[in-house]
Amino acid sequence: MDLNFTAEELAFRAEIRQWVAANLPADISHKVHNALRLNKDDLQRWAKLLGKQGWHGWAWPKQFGGPGWNAVQRHLFEEECALAGAPRIVPFGPVMVAPVIMAFGTPEQQQRHLPGIMSGEVWWSQGYSEPGSGSDLASVKCRAERKGDKYIVNGQKTWTTLGQFGDWIFCLVRTDSSVKPQAGISFLLIDMKSPGVTVRPIIMLDGEHEVNEVFFDNVEVPAENLVGEENKGWTYAKYLLAHERTNIADVNRAKRELERLKRIAKAEGVYEDSRFRDQIALLEVDIVALEMMVLRVLSAEKSGKQSLDVAGLLKIRGSEIQQRYSELLMLAGGPFSLPFIHEAMEAGWQGDYVGAAHCAPLASHYFNYRKTTIYGGSNEVQRNIVAQTVLG
């Protein structure tokens, strides 16, 4: 593999860097670099700025309104945004459901939904997990019964990230219970403003309202909102999960957080400790290796190949790296990482910090990232999939 970028790619990187520097709001960048709380307005402001440029769907082909960038260009765009302190683009619309609609949706569905996703105006949520169906998605029980030109949906979804902001939700629903589990699932697009949809918050270990339960009580969904064929939703779900697990790797955020770790380690006086610096070096090597694997996956996509097994490996390594840097950040702050002041997550908070201000978010960050090896398919399950598909 040639690890050197071409002159054209370097020029592309410079163009992206210049645009991000000119358009990324300084207050948002400050929050991101200091791990402060991002609200809906912050996330959607950035999404809309990208949408105006035609970059919110940065991985989309030109035929669907995207820039048509190749794998290397997409990687460089993600890297420049992350290093500049841009928020991570909420993936459920542009990264997850949009490729499914492009690949399996009707022209009417594409015309209706893709423009709102690209513009950043429409917020999408993901309705996959259920109380008894997390990594084992084939066991979903949320039921959709066809009645004339509508589906009647009843059931529950859980761990719905940022579902309190959702306009639409894409759901895996059970449409046939008489066949093997994978063969009786369909993929539905549901308007979250529909009567019978209830969103209930789940407050997490770090005190944040990030995830939710979503209940469906006789929710009427037009049959035209079915993506692809009835009972073929498992095929579409696997297609989407390959995108999700590649996205979870989030190597560019890891590179940014590595630099934050070095800053805090130097400020707290532990960077001179050779053992601690060894741990930073080990982390940096793992991040470089992860980046190489990401480029490998993107190259496969560029050539028209889908490799879910490699996406599983990305999910495993990326999530473990995220947990590792959040742990090292806690260790760098030492005792000053332990006090948790919820209000200190807000930019401009004027209360008393215990230790330096950069230590205030470290406990929240650490506890929140305990989830990374569970969501998107637990790492234990991912290892089983890799063993079966790669090792045989």
PDB file of C-alpha atoms in Angstrom, residues 55 74 106 122 155 241 250 308:
ATOM      1  CA  TRP A  55     -21.160  17.845   2.043  1.00  0.00           C
ATOM      2  CA  ARG A  74     -13.820  10.986   2.062  1.00  0.00           C
ATOM      3  CA  THR A 106     -38.073   3.481  -4.553  1.00  0.00           C
ATOM      4  CA  VAL A 122     -34.497  16.335   8.990  1.00  0.00           C
ATOM      5  CA  GLY A 155     -43.818  -2.673  20.237  1.00  0.00           C
ATOM      6  CA  LEU A 241     -24.622  -2.335   9.860  1.00  0.00           C
ATOM      7  CA  ASP A 250     -14.058   6.821  14.191  1.00  0.00           C
ATOM      8  CA  LEU A 308     -18.871  -7.005   6.843  1.00  0.00           C
TER       9      LEU A 308
END
